[in-house]
Short mmCIF file of C-alpha atoms and ligand atoms in Angstrom, two decimals:
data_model
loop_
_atom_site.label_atom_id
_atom_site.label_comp_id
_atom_site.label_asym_id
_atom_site.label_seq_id
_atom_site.Cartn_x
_atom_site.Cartn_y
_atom_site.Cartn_z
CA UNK A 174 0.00 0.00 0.00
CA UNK A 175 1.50 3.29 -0.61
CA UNK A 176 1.09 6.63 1.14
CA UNK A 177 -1.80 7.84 -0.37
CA UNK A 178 -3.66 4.78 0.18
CA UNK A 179 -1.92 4.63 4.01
CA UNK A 180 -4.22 8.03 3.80
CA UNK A 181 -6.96 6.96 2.26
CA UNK A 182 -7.18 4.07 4.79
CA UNK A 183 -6.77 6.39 7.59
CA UNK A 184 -10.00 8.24 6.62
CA UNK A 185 -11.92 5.35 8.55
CA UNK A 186 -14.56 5.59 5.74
CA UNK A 187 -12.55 7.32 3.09
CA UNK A 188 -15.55 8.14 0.74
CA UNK A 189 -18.30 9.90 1.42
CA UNK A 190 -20.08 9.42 -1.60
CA UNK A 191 -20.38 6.72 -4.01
CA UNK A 192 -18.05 5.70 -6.70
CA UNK A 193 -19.88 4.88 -10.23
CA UNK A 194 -18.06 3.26 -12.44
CA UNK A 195 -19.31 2.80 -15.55
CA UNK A 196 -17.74 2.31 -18.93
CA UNK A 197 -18.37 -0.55 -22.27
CA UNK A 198 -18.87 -3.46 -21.67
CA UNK A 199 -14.98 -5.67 -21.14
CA UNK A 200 -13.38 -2.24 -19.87
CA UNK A 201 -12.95 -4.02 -16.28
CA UNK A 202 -15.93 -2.09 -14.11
CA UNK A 203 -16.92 -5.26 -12.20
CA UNK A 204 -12.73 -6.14 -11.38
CA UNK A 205 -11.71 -3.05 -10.40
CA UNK A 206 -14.71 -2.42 -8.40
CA UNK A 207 -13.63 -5.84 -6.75
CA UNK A 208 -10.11 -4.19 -5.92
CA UNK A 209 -11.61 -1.05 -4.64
CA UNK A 210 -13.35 -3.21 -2.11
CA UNK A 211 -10.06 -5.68 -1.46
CA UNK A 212 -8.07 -2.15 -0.74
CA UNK A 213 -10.54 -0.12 1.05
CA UNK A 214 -12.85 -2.13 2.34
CA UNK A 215 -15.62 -0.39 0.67
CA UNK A 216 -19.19 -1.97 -0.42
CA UNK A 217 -20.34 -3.23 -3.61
CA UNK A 218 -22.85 -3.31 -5.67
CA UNK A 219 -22.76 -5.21 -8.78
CA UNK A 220 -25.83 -3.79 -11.13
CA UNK A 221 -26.06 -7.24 -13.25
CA UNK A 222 -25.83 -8.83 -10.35
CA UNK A 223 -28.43 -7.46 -8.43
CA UNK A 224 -30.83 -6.90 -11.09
CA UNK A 225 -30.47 -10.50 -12.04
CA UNK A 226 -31.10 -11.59 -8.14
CA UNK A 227 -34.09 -9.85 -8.04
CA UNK A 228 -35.69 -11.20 -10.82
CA UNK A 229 -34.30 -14.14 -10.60
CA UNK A 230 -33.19 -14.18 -14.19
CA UNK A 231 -30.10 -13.99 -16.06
CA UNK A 232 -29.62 -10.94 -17.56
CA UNK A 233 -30.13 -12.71 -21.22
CA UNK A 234 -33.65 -13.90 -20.08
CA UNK A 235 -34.41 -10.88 -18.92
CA UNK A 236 -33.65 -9.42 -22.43
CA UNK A 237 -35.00 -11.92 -24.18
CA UNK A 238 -38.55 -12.25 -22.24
CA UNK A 239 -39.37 -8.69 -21.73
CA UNK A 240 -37.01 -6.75 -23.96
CA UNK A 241 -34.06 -4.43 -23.44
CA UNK A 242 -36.72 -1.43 -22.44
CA UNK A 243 -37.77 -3.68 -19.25
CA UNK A 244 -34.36 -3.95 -18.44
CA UNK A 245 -33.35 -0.85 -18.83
CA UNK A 246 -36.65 0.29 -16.26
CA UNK A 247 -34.74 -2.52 -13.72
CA UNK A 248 -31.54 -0.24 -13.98
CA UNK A 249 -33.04 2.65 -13.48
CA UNK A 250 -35.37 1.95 -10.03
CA UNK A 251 -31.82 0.27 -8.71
CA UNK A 252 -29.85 2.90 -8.91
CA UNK A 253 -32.42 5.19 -7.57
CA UNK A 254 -32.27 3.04 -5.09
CA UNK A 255 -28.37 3.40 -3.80
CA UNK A 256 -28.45 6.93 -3.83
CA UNK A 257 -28.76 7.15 -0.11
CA UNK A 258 -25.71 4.99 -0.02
CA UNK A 259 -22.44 6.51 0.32
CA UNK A 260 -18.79 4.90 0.39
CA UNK A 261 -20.02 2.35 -2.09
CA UNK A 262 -18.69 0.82 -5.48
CA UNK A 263 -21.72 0.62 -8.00
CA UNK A 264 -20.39 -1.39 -11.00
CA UNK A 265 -23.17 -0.09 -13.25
CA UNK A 266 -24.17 -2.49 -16.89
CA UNK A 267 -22.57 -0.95 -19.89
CA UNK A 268 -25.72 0.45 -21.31
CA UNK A 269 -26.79 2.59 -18.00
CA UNK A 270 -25.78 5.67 -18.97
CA UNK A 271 -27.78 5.56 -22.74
CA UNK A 272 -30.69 6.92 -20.26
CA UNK A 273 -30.06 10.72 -19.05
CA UNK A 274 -32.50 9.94 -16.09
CA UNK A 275 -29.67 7.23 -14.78
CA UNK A 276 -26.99 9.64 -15.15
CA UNK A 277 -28.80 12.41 -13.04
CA UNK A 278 -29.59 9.73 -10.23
CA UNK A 279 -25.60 8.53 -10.30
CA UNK A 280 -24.76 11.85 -9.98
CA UNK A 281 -26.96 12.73 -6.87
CA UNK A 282 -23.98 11.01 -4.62
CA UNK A 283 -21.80 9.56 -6.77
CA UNK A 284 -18.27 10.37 -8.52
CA UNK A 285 -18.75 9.18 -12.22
CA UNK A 286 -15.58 7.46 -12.90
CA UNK A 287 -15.77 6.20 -16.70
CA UNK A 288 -13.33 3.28 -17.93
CA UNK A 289 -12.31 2.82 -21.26
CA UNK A 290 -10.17 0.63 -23.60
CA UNK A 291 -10.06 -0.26 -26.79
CA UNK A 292 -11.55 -2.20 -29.24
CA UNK A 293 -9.68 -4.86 -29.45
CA UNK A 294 -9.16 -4.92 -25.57
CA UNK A 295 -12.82 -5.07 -25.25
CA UNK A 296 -12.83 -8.16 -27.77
CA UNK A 297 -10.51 -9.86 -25.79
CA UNK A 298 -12.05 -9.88 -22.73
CA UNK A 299 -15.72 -10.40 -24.07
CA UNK A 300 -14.93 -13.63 -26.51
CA UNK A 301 -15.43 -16.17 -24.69
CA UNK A 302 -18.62 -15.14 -22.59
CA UNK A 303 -22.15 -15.81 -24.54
CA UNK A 304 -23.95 -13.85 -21.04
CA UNK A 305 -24.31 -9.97 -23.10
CA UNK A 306 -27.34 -9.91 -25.40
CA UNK A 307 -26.27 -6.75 -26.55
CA UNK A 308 -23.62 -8.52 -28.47
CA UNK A 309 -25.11 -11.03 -29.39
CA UNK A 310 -23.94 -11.63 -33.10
CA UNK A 311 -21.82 -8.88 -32.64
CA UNK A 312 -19.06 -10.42 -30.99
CA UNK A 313 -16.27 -9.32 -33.09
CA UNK A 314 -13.44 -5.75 -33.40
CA UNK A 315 -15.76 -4.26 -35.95
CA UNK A 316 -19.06 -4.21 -34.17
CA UNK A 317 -17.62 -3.46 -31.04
CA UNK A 318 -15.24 -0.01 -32.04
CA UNK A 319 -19.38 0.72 -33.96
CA UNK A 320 -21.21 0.52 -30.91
CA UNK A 321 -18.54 2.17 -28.69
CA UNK A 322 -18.49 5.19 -31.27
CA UNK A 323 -22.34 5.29 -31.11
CA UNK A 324 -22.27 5.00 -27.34
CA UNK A 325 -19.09 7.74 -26.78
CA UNK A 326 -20.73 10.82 -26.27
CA UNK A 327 -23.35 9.59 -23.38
CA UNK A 328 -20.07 7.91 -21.89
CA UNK A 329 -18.09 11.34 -21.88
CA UNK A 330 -20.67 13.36 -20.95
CA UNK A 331 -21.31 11.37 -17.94
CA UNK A 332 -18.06 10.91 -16.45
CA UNK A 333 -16.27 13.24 -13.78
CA UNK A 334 -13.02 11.36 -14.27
CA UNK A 335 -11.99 9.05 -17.20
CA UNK A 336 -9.77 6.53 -16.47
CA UNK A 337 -7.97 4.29 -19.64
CA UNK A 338 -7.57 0.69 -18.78
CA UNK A 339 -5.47 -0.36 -21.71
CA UNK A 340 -2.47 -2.19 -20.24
CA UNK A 341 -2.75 -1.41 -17.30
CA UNK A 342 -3.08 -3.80 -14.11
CA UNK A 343 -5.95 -3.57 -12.39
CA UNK A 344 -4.20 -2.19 -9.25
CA UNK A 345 -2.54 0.18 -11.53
CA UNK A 346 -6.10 1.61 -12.75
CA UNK A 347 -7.84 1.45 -8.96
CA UNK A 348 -4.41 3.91 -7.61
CA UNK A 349 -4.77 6.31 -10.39
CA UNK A 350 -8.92 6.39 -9.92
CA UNK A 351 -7.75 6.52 -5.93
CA UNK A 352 -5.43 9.54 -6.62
CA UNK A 353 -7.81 11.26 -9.21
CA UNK A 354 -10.53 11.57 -6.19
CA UNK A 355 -8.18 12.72 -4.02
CA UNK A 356 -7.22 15.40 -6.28
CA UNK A 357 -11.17 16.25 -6.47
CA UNK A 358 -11.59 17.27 -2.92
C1 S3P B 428 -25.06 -4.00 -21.38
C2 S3P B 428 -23.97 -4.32 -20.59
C3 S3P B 428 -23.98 -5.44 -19.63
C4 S3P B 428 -25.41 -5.72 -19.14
C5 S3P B 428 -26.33 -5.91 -20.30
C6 S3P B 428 -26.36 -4.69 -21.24
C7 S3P B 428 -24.93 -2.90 -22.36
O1 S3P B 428 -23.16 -5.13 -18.52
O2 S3P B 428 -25.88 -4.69 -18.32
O3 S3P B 428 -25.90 -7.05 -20.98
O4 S3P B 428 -25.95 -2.48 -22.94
O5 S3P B 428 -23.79 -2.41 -22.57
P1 S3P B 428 -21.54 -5.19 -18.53
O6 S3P B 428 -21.06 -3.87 -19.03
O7 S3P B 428 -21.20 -5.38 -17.09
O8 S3P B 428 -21.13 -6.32 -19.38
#
């Protein structure tokens, strides 16, 4: 651990609001939310996850019985939900921010922290997993660099920090998001 998170530590509960991370699909949301908790100690919440608990669904079932729209409803009463939370990782699905109604409830106590990489990073890490309807059929460099282009804007436009993943180790990204929202206060 180095100084700053000897500092960070020593804050008992170092955040006082939430950290959002959001970010395409493969650009490591749900791992380095796992080291932010691992260093810090700090809660959870995996959007897929939860959303899948409480319907007690994957997430392709969900998509495929009742439709992206439906899903997209489940993401939005969630993170309505965690608002009142604070010192909290919310690893939010890939498509939350395409609604401007999740962005403005992330922001009421959160620090939008956006991860990116690149195409072919993305494509990597995505191959061999069938569990994202959204790219379904679309599981190739091509598809993937289209969609991230159609979804860049909403992704910038969120974000209060922006944080590229592109090899880096995911200790290496979770100290530079650290020392970012340090450098906020
Ligand atoms: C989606 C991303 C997925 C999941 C759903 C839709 C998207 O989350 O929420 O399959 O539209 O980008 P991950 O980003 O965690 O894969």
């Amino acid at each position: 651990m180095n100084d700053l998170e000897k500092n960070v530590m020593q804050a008992g509960e170092p955040f006082d609001y939430n950290i959002v991370l959001i970010g395409f699909m493969g650009t490591g949301k749900s791992t380095v939310s796992a080291c932010l908790s691992a260093m810090f100690g700090m809660e959870t919440v995996e959007m897929d996850q939860v959303i899948a608990e409480r319907e007690a669904m994957s997430i392709q079932d969900i998509f495929a019985n009742y439709g992206e729209e439906y899903f997209r409803d489940l993401e939005t009463e969630l993170l309505s939900g965690l608002k009142s939370r604070k010192n909290t990782v919310i690893s939010c699905g890939g498509g939350a921010v395409l609604r401007a109604r999740n962005v403005a409830e992330m922001k009421k106590n959160g620090k939008v922290v956006l991860l990116t990489a690149s195409p072919e990073t993305v494509y990597s890490r995505v191959k061999d997993s069938d569990d994202r309807p959204v790219l379904r059929d679309r599981k190739n460099v091509t598809d993937i660099s289209e969609l991230m282009e159609q979804r860049r804007e909403r992704y910038e436009a969120a974000a209060d920090i922006v944080i590229d993943t592109d090899n880096k180790t995911v200790q290496a990204v979770c100290e530079e998001l650290v020392q970012r929202l340090m450098e906020m206060r």
